[in-house]
CSV table of C-alpha atoms in Angstrom, one decimal:
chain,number,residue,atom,x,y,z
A,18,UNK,CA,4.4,185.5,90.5
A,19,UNK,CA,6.0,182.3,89.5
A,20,UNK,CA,9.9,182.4,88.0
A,21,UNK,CA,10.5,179.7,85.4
A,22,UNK,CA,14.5,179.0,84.5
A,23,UNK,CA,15.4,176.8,81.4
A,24,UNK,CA,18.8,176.1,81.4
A,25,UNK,CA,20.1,174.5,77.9
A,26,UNK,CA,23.7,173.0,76.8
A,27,UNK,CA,23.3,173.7,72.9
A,28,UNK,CA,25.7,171.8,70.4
A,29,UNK,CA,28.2,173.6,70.1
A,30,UNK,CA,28.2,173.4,65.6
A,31,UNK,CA,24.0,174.6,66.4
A,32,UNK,CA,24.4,177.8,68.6
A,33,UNK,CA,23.6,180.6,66.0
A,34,UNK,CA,20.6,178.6,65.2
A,35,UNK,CA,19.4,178.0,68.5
A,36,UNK,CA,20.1,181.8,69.3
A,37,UNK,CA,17.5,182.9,66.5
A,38,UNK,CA,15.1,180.3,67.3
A,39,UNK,CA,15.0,181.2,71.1
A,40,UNK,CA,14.9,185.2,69.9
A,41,UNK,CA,11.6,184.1,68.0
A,42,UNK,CA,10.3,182.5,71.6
A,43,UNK,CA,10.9,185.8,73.5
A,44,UNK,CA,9.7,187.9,70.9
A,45,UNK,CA,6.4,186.1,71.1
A,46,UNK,CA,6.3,185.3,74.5
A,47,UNK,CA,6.3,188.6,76.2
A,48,UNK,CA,3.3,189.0,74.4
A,49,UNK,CA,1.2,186.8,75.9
A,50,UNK,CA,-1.1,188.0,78.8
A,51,UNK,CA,0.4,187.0,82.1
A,52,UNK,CA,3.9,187.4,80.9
A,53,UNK,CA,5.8,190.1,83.1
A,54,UNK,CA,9.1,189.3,81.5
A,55,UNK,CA,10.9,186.6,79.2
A,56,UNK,CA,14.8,187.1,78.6
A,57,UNK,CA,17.4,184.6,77.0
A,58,UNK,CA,20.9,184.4,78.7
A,59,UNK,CA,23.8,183.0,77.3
A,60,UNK,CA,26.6,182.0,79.7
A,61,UNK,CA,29.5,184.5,79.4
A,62,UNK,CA,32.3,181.6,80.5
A,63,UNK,CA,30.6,178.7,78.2
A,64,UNK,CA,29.0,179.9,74.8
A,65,UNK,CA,27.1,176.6,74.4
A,66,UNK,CA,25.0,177.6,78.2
A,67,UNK,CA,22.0,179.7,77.8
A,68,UNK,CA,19.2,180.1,80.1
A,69,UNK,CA,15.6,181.5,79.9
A,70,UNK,CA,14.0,183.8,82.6
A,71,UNK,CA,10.8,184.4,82.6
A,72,UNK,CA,8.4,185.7,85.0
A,73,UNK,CA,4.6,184.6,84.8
A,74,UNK,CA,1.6,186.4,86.9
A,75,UNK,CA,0.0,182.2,87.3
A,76,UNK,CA,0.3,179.0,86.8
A,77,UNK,CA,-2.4,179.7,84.3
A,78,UNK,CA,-0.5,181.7,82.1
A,79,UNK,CA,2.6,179.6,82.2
A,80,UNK,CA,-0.2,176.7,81.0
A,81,UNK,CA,-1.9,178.6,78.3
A,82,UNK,CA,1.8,179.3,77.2
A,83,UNK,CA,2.8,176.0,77.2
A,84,UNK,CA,-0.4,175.3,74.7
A,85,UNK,CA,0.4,178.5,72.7
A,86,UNK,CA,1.1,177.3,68.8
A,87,UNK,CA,4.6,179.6,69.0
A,88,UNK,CA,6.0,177.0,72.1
A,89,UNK,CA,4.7,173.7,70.2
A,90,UNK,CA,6.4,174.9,67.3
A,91,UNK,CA,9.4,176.0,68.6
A,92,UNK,CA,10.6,174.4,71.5
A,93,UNK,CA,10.8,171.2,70.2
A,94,UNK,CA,12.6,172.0,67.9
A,95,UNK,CA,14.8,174.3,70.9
A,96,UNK,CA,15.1,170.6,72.0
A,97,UNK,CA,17.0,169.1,68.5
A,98,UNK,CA,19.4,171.3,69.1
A,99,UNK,CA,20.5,170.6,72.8
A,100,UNK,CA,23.1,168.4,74.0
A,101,UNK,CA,20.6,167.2,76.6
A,102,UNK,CA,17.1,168.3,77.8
A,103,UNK,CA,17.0,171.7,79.8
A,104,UNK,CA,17.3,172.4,83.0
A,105,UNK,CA,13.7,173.9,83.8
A,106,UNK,CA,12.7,174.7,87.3
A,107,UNK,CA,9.6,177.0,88.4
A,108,UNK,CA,10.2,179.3,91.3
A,109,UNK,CA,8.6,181.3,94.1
A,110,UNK,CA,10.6,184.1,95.7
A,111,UNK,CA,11.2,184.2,99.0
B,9,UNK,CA,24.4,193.8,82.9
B,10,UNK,CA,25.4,190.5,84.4
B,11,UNK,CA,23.4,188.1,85.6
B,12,UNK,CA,24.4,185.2,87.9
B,13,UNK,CA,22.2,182.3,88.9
B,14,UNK,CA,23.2,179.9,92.3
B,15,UNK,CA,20.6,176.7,92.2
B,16,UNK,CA,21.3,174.7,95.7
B,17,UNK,CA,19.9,171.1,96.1
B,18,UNK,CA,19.7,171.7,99.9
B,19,UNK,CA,19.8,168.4,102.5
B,20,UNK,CA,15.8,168.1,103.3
B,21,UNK,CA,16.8,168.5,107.5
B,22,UNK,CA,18.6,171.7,106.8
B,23,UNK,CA,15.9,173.7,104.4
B,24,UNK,CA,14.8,176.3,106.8
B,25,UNK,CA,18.7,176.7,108.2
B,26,UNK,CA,19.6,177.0,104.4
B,27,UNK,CA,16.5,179.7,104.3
B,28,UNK,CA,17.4,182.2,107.4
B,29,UNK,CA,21.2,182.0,106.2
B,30,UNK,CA,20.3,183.1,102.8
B,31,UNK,CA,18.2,185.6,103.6
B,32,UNK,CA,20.8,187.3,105.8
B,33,UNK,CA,23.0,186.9,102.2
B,34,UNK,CA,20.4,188.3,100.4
B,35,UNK,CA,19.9,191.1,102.6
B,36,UNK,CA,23.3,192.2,103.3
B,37,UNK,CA,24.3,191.7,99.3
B,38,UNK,CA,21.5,194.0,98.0
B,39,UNK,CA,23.1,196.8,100.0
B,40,UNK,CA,26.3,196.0,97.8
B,41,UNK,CA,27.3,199.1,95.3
B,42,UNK,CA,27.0,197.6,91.7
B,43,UNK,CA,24.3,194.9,93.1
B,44,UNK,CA,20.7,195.8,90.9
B,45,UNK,CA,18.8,192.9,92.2
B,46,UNK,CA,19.6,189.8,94.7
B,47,UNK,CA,17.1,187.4,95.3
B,48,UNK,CA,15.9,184.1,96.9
B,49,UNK,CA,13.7,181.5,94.7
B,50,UNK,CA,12.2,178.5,96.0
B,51,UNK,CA,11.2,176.1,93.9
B,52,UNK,CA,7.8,175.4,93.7
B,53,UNK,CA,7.6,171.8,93.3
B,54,UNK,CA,10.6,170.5,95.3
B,55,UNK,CA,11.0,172.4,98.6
B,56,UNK,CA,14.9,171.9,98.7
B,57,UNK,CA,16.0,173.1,95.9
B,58,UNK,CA,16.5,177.2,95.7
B,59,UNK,CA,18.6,179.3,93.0
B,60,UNK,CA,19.7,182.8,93.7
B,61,UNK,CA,19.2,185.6,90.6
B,62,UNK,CA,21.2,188.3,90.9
B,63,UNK,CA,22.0,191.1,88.9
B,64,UNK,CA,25.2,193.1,88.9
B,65,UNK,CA,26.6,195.8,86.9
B,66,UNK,CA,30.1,194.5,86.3
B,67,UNK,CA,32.4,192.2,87.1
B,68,UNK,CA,34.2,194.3,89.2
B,69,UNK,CA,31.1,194.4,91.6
B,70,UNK,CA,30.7,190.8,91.1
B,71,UNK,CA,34.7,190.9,92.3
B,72,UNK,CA,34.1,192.7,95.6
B,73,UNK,CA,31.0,190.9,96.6
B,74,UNK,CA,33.0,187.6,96.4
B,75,UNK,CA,35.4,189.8,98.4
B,76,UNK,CA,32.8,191.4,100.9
B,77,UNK,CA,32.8,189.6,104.9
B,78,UNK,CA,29.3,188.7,104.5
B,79,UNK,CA,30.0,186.6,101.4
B,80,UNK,CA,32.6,185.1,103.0
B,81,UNK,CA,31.1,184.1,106.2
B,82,UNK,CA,28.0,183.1,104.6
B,83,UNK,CA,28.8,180.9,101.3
B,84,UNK,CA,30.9,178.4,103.2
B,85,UNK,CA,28.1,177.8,105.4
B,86,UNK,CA,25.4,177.8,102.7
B,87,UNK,CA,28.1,174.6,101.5
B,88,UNK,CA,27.7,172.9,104.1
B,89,UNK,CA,23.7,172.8,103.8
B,90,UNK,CA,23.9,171.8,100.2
B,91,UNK,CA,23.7,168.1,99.1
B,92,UNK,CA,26.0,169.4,96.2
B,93,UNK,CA,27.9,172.0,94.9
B,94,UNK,CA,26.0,175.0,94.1
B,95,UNK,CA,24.9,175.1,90.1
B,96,UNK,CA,26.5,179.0,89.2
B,97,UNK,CA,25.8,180.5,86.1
B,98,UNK,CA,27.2,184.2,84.9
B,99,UNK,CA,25.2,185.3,82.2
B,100,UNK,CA,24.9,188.2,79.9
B,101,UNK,CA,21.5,189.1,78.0
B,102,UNK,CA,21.0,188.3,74.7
């Protein structure tokens, strides 16, 4: 199992619309086969801090994710609506 | 629910130090009342830099982990291992 964290610092005047748009990423993402679990967290301190978890079975699911039509569309335009690029790290637990 | 994540850019000499001593954290936390989950993540690209994910039920668990012996014998010497402060994050589903 492979744990990927995406951490993003959203404009603050673009939060609602990068809360639907993310929603639209889970919803289709947990979909996918190899997807165990995809959640968006928003920071309960600062408003403008989110963070993906997601848990993916391979590397091959996370790339044929990564191709899927619903992350070209969306996450760049996740990305216009940042204050910088996220924070993305993949994991193995330990 | 809240969930806190602890990413740790760890000094390269002290990775498997950093390991043992949050293991120990890890183990001692998940007997915690109020803890659901407390893990260790690796990441899988660059070997010194880890995040905890933990979940708690409340803040007032949160309260008397940050309270507990083991918490604070253990964090100040996690800080020491660390090449910087310690990335924390408390987050609430969305």
């Amino acid at each position: 199992m492979i744990i990927i964290t995406a951490k993003s610092i959203v404009k603050q005047d673009k939060i609602d619309e990068f809360i639907n748009l993310a929603k639209e990423l889970v919803k289709k993402s947990v979909k996918e086969s190899g997807c165990i679990s995809y959640n968006l967290y928003q920071d309960i301190n600062y408003e403008n801090m989110f963070t993906f978890i997601e848990e993916w079975e391979s590397k091959k699911a996370i790339k044929s994710h990564n191709d899927s039509d619903h992350f070209k569309t969306i996450v760049p335009e996740l990305e216009k609506l940042r204050e910088k690029s996220a924070d993305i790290n993949l994991y193995k637990k330990i």
